[in-house]
């Protein structure tokens, strides 16, 4: 086990996270001595970390088998996170239908702090198409999807976010004006905004308290032109409206 904290971090926090990880990844309660051996710490230090995690509700002692397992707070957080990311799966029928209508790649993105994550992708049908890996992580404010994800913020929150995001992406010119377009129309389109020679149109997928995520249709700019995207927008909006989903997770998916 490392004896120094990760860059800019805390040694105690790093150790506690390692203990939590060992408990989470095991499908049975983990005994204290076994936990100490796994993380490379003394029994005393490990016990103090375990007690802190217990007090926070992340782990608990199994009264029947002994050892430690995950507790209510961690389970609750996991369910809320899963709900957010499972929204992409619930949108999959709509995404597949949009692929049939447009032929282009459809991706669903959610906010995670100052980043955005592609949690579901339906690939386009063309031999030359946009490829977006599931799990791709990008700066929150980048691209068409970023403008949609930020469009539900208040003006004050948007200003704060843009100050924090300064320098994280090259395509933030006119970002405030672009989010205003999303608020008015429900979508934003551009060609070559984040990636050269790529056209993309992104739609706000509403949740119970704001934007649940951004559904983006993207493809090569020579085929998926601004005119093509504008023409397809009404039909895509119809499909999304017919496949409205709800979730109990936070609308912006992170702090």
GROMACS .gro file of C-alpha atoms in nm:
model
  255
    1UNK     CA    1   0.000   0.000   0.000
    2UNK     CA    2   0.131   0.344  -0.084
    3UNK     CA    3   0.262   0.550   0.207
    4UNK     CA    4   0.200   0.885   0.039
    5UNK     CA    5  -0.126   1.040  -0.073
    6UNK     CA    6  -0.226   1.068  -0.436
    7UNK     CA    7  -0.139   1.402  -0.596
    8UNK     CA    8  -0.322   1.677  -0.411
    9UNK     CA    9  -0.506   1.425  -0.196
   10UNK     CA   10  -0.519   1.295   0.158
   11UNK     CA   11  -0.344   0.979   0.277
   12UNK     CA   12  -0.626   0.901   0.519
   13UNK     CA   13  -0.890   0.948   0.250
   14UNK     CA   14  -0.693   0.732   0.007
   15UNK     CA   15  -0.668   0.455   0.266
   16UNK     CA   16  -1.038   0.476   0.355
   17UNK     CA   17  -1.135   0.453  -0.013
   18UNK     CA   18  -0.913   0.147  -0.052
   19UNK     CA   19  -1.086  -0.018   0.245
   20UNK     CA   20  -1.427   0.069   0.101
   21UNK     CA   21  -1.328  -0.071  -0.237
   22UNK     CA   22  -1.223  -0.403  -0.084
   23UNK     CA   23  -1.557  -0.434   0.097
   24UNK     CA   24  -1.762  -0.337  -0.209
   25UNK     CA   25  -1.587  -0.576  -0.446
   26UNK     CA   26  -1.629  -0.880  -0.222
   27UNK     CA   27  -1.957  -1.072  -0.233
   28UNK     CA   28  -1.926  -1.177   0.131
   29UNK     CA   29  -1.849  -0.996   0.456
   30UNK     CA   30  -1.477  -0.927   0.494
   31UNK     CA   31  -1.315  -0.990   0.832
   32UNK     CA   32  -1.107  -0.712   0.986
   33UNK     CA   33  -0.780  -0.907   0.981
   34UNK     CA   34  -0.834  -1.003   0.618
   35UNK     CA   35  -0.916  -0.643   0.529
   36UNK     CA   36  -0.599  -0.518   0.700
   37UNK     CA   37  -0.390  -0.769   0.506
   38UNK     CA   38  -0.547  -0.672   0.175
   39UNK     CA   39  -0.484  -0.299   0.215
   40UNK     CA   40  -0.143  -0.343   0.376
   41UNK     CA   41  -0.219  -0.160   0.700
   42UNK     CA   42  -0.205  -0.253   1.065
   43UNK     CA   43  -0.517  -0.390   1.231
   44UNK     CA   44  -0.544  -0.076   1.445
   45UNK     CA   45  -0.527   0.167   1.154
   46UNK     CA   46  -0.768  -0.044   0.949
   47UNK     CA   47  -1.014  -0.055   1.238
   48UNK     CA   48  -1.012   0.325   1.266
   49UNK     CA   49  -1.087   0.355   0.895
   50UNK     CA   50  -1.361   0.095   0.920
   51UNK     CA   51  -1.520   0.284   1.209
   52UNK     CA   52  -1.524   0.606   1.006
   53UNK     CA   53  -1.688   0.428   0.714
   54UNK     CA   54  -1.937   0.269   0.953
   55UNK     CA   55  -2.025   0.605   1.107
   56UNK     CA   56  -2.083   0.749   0.760
   57UNK     CA   57  -2.317   0.461   0.673
   58UNK     CA   58  -2.105   0.320   0.391
   59UNK     CA   59  -2.027  -0.017   0.551
   60UNK     CA   60  -2.160  -0.216   0.845
   61UNK     CA   61  -2.071  -0.521   1.048
   62UNK     CA   62  -2.258  -0.839   0.957
   63UNK     CA   63  -2.399  -0.965   1.287
   64UNK     CA   64  -2.439  -1.323   1.164
   65UNK     CA   65  -2.117  -1.393   0.977
   66UNK     CA   66  -1.889  -1.129   1.125
   67UNK     CA   67  -1.686  -0.908   0.899
   68UNK     CA   68  -1.795  -0.599   0.708
   69UNK     CA   69  -2.026  -0.546   0.415
   70UNK     CA   70  -2.188  -0.249   0.239
   71UNK     CA   71  -2.448  -0.047   0.431
   72UNK     CA   72  -2.757   0.160   0.360
   73UNK     CA   73  -2.595   0.490   0.260
   74UNK     CA   74  -2.374   0.322   0.003
   75UNK     CA   75  -2.665   0.116  -0.131
   76UNK     CA   76  -2.879   0.430  -0.162
   77UNK     CA   77  -2.607   0.612  -0.352
   78UNK     CA   78  -2.557   0.313  -0.579
   79UNK     CA   79  -2.929   0.294  -0.661
   80UNK     CA   80  -2.947   0.665  -0.740
   81UNK     CA   81  -2.642   0.638  -0.964
   82UNK     CA   82  -2.777   0.327  -1.136
   83UNK     CA   83  -3.110   0.502  -1.200
   84UNK     CA   84  -2.929   0.785  -1.370
   85UNK     CA   85  -2.721   0.561  -1.593
   86UNK     CA   86  -3.005   0.316  -1.660
   87UNK     CA   87  -3.196   0.604  -1.815
   88UNK     CA   88  -2.991   0.539  -2.127
   89UNK     CA   89  -3.117   0.182  -2.143
   90UNK     CA   90  -3.475   0.296  -2.105
   91UNK     CA   91  -3.417   0.534  -2.394
   92UNK     CA   92  -3.274   0.263  -2.616
   93UNK     CA   93  -3.600   0.196  -2.810
   94UNK     CA   94  -3.620   0.565  -2.899
   95UNK     CA   95  -3.252   0.568  -2.993
   96UNK     CA   96  -3.294   0.267  -3.222
   97UNK     CA   97  -3.592   0.433  -3.388
   98UNK     CA   98  -3.393   0.751  -3.446
   99UNK     CA   99  -3.117   0.544  -3.608
  100UNK     CA  100  -3.377   0.400  -3.846
  101UNK     CA  101  -3.500   0.749  -3.932
  102UNK     CA  102  -3.160   0.919  -3.972
  103UNK     CA  103  -2.911   0.638  -4.031
  104UNK     CA  104  -2.670   0.817  -3.797
  105UNK     CA  105  -2.515   0.730  -3.460
  106UNK     CA  106  -2.724   0.819  -3.155
  107UNK     CA  107  -2.568   0.864  -2.811
  108UNK     CA  108  -2.703   0.953  -2.468
  109UNK     CA  109  -2.492   1.160  -2.230
  110UNK     CA  110  -2.533   1.248  -1.863
  111UNK     CA  111  -2.358   1.492  -1.638
  112UNK     CA  112  -2.113   1.366  -1.377
  113UNK     CA  113  -1.970   1.664  -1.191
  114UNK     CA  114  -1.761   1.867  -1.435
  115UNK     CA  115  -1.764   1.591  -1.694
  116UNK     CA  116  -2.014   1.422  -1.919
  117UNK     CA  117  -2.035   1.051  -1.986
  118UNK     CA  118  -2.176   0.861  -2.284
  119UNK     CA  119  -2.389   0.595  -2.113
  120UNK     CA  120  -2.568   0.446  -2.415
  121UNK     CA  121  -2.485   0.438  -2.787
  122UNK     CA  122  -2.683   0.312  -3.088
  123UNK     CA  123  -2.448   0.296  -3.385
  124UNK     CA  124  -2.545   0.432  -3.723
  125UNK     CA  125  -2.608   0.202  -4.017
  126UNK     CA  126  -2.359   0.351  -4.265
  127UNK     CA  127  -2.019   0.196  -4.328
  128UNK     CA  128  -1.866   0.537  -4.259
  129UNK     CA  129  -2.022   0.661  -3.938
  130UNK     CA  130  -1.948   0.839  -3.613
  131UNK     CA  131  -1.806   0.604  -3.350
  132UNK     CA  132  -1.866   0.691  -2.984
  133UNK     CA  133  -1.753   0.439  -2.721
  134UNK     CA  134  -1.987   0.373  -2.431
  135UNK     CA  135  -1.825   0.525  -2.123
  136UNK     CA  136  -1.649   0.802  -2.313
  137UNK     CA  137  -1.577   1.088  -2.072
  138UNK     CA  138  -1.542   1.446  -2.190
  139UNK     CA  139  -1.545   1.791  -2.026
  140UNK     CA  140  -1.901   1.885  -1.934
  141UNK     CA  141  -1.908   2.198  -2.145
  142UNK     CA  142  -1.770   2.047  -2.465
  143UNK     CA  143  -1.969   2.001  -2.783
  144UNK     CA  144  -2.338   2.010  -2.859
  145UNK     CA  145  -2.416   1.763  -2.581
  146UNK     CA  146  -2.248   1.988  -2.327
  147UNK     CA  147  -2.459   2.285  -2.426
  148UNK     CA  148  -2.774   2.080  -2.381
  149UNK     CA  149  -2.665   1.944  -2.042
  150UNK     CA  150  -2.595   2.297  -1.919
  151UNK     CA  151  -2.908   2.456  -2.064
  152UNK     CA  152  -3.124   2.376  -1.762
  153UNK     CA  153  -2.901   2.566  -1.521
  154UNK     CA  154  -2.995   2.907  -1.388
  155UNK     CA  155  -2.797   3.199  -1.530
  156UNK     CA  156  -2.606   3.231  -1.203
  157UNK     CA  157  -2.521   2.861  -1.188
  158UNK     CA  158  -2.421   2.866  -1.554
  159UNK     CA  159  -2.181   3.153  -1.495
  160UNK     CA  160  -2.025   2.971  -1.201
  161UNK     CA  161  -1.990   2.653  -1.403
  162UNK     CA  162  -1.831   2.835  -1.698
  163UNK     CA  163  -1.577   2.996  -1.467
  164UNK     CA  164  -1.487   2.655  -1.325
  165UNK     CA  165  -1.476   2.502  -1.674
  166UNK     CA  166  -1.253   2.772  -1.825
  167UNK     CA  167  -0.977   2.608  -2.028
  168UNK     CA  168  -1.127   2.257  -2.023
  169UNK     CA  169  -1.253   2.271  -2.380
  170UNK     CA  170  -1.164   2.459  -2.696
  171UNK     CA  171  -1.520   2.506  -2.824
  172UNK     CA  172  -1.675   2.726  -2.554
  173UNK     CA  173  -1.709   3.039  -2.767
  174UNK     CA  174  -2.068   3.172  -2.754
  175UNK     CA  175  -2.156   2.905  -2.497
  176UNK     CA  176  -2.409   3.127  -2.315
  177UNK     CA  177  -2.587   3.214  -2.639
  178UNK     CA  178  -2.589   2.850  -2.743
  179UNK     CA  179  -2.756   2.738  -2.419
  180UNK     CA  180  -3.022   3.003  -2.478
  181UNK     CA  181  -3.095   2.838  -2.815
  182UNK     CA  182  -3.147   2.505  -2.639
  183UNK     CA  183  -3.386   2.663  -2.390
  184UNK     CA  184  -3.592   2.804  -2.677
  185UNK     CA  185  -3.591   2.512  -2.920
  186UNK     CA  186  -3.507   2.205  -2.710
  187UNK     CA  187  -3.199   2.123  -2.914
  188UNK     CA  188  -2.870   2.254  -3.050
  189UNK     CA  189  -2.694   2.166  -3.375
  190UNK     CA  190  -2.358   2.248  -3.525
  191UNK     CA  191  -2.099   2.123  -3.772
  192UNK     CA  192  -1.737   2.085  -3.662
  193UNK     CA  193  -1.798   2.235  -3.319
  194UNK     CA  194  -1.593   1.986  -3.119
  195UNK     CA  195  -1.475   1.744  -3.387
  196UNK     CA  196  -1.383   1.861  -3.737
  197UNK     CA  197  -1.600   1.727  -4.020
  198UNK     CA  198  -1.867   1.599  -3.781
  199UNK     CA  199  -2.224   1.726  -3.767
  200UNK     CA  200  -2.422   1.680  -3.448
  201UNK     CA  201  -2.762   1.773  -3.314
  202UNK     CA  202  -2.830   1.728  -2.945
  203UNK     CA  203  -3.168   1.724  -2.770
  204UNK     CA  204  -3.258   1.788  -2.407
  205UNK     CA  205  -3.413   1.483  -2.242
  206UNK     CA  206  -3.616   1.620  -1.949
  207UNK     CA  207  -3.618   1.470  -1.603
  208UNK     CA  208  -3.833   1.558  -1.302
  209UNK     CA  209  -3.617   1.857  -1.205
  210UNK     CA  210  -3.439   1.966  -1.521
  211UNK     CA  211  -3.229   1.809  -1.792
  212UNK     CA  212  -3.189   1.436  -1.735
  213UNK     CA  213  -2.944   1.406  -2.019
  214UNK     CA  214  -2.854   1.492  -2.376
  215UNK     CA  215  -2.944   1.271  -2.670
  216UNK     CA  216  -2.714   1.343  -2.961
  217UNK     CA  217  -2.732   1.235  -3.325
  218UNK     CA  218  -2.399   1.270  -3.503
  219UNK     CA  219  -2.237   1.174  -3.831
  220UNK     CA  220  -1.994   1.281  -4.104
  221UNK     CA  221  -2.057   1.642  -4.201
  222UNK     CA  222  -2.065   1.569  -4.574
  223UNK     CA  223  -2.382   1.363  -4.515
  224UNK     CA  224  -2.520   1.486  -4.181
  225UNK     CA  225  -2.535   1.852  -4.278
  226UNK     CA  226  -2.699   2.139  -4.095
  227UNK     CA  227  -2.987   2.122  -4.343
  228UNK     CA  228  -3.033   1.748  -4.288
  229UNK     CA  229  -3.028   1.795  -3.912
  230UNK     CA  230  -3.285   2.075  -3.922
  231UNK     CA  231  -3.511   1.865  -4.140
  232UNK     CA  232  -3.485   1.567  -3.905
  233UNK     CA  233  -3.532   1.764  -3.583
  234UNK     CA  234  -3.916   1.762  -3.572
  235UNK     CA  235  -3.933   1.386  -3.623
  236UNK     CA  236  -3.666   1.322  -3.357
  237UNK     CA  237  -3.856   1.542  -3.112
  238UNK     CA  238  -4.172   1.339  -3.181
  239UNK     CA  239  -3.989   1.016  -3.109
  240UNK     CA  240  -3.847   1.152  -2.784
  241UNK     CA  241  -4.187   1.282  -2.674
  242UNK     CA  242  -4.343   0.942  -2.740
  243UNK     CA  243  -4.070   0.775  -2.534
  244UNK     CA  244  -4.062   1.009  -2.237
  245UNK     CA  245  -3.893   0.850  -1.935
  246UNK     CA  246  -3.884   0.941  -1.570
  247UNK     CA  247  -3.622   0.884  -1.307
  248UNK     CA  248  -3.581   0.939  -0.937
  249UNK     CA  249  -3.216   1.036  -0.971
  250UNK     CA  250  -3.089   1.395  -0.951
  251UNK     CA  251  -3.147   1.581  -1.273
  252UNK     CA  252  -2.788   1.691  -1.326
  253UNK     CA  253  -2.633   1.373  -1.209
  254UNK     CA  254  -2.358   1.501  -0.984
  255UNK     CA  255  -2.222   1.781  -0.780
   0.00000   0.00000   0.00000
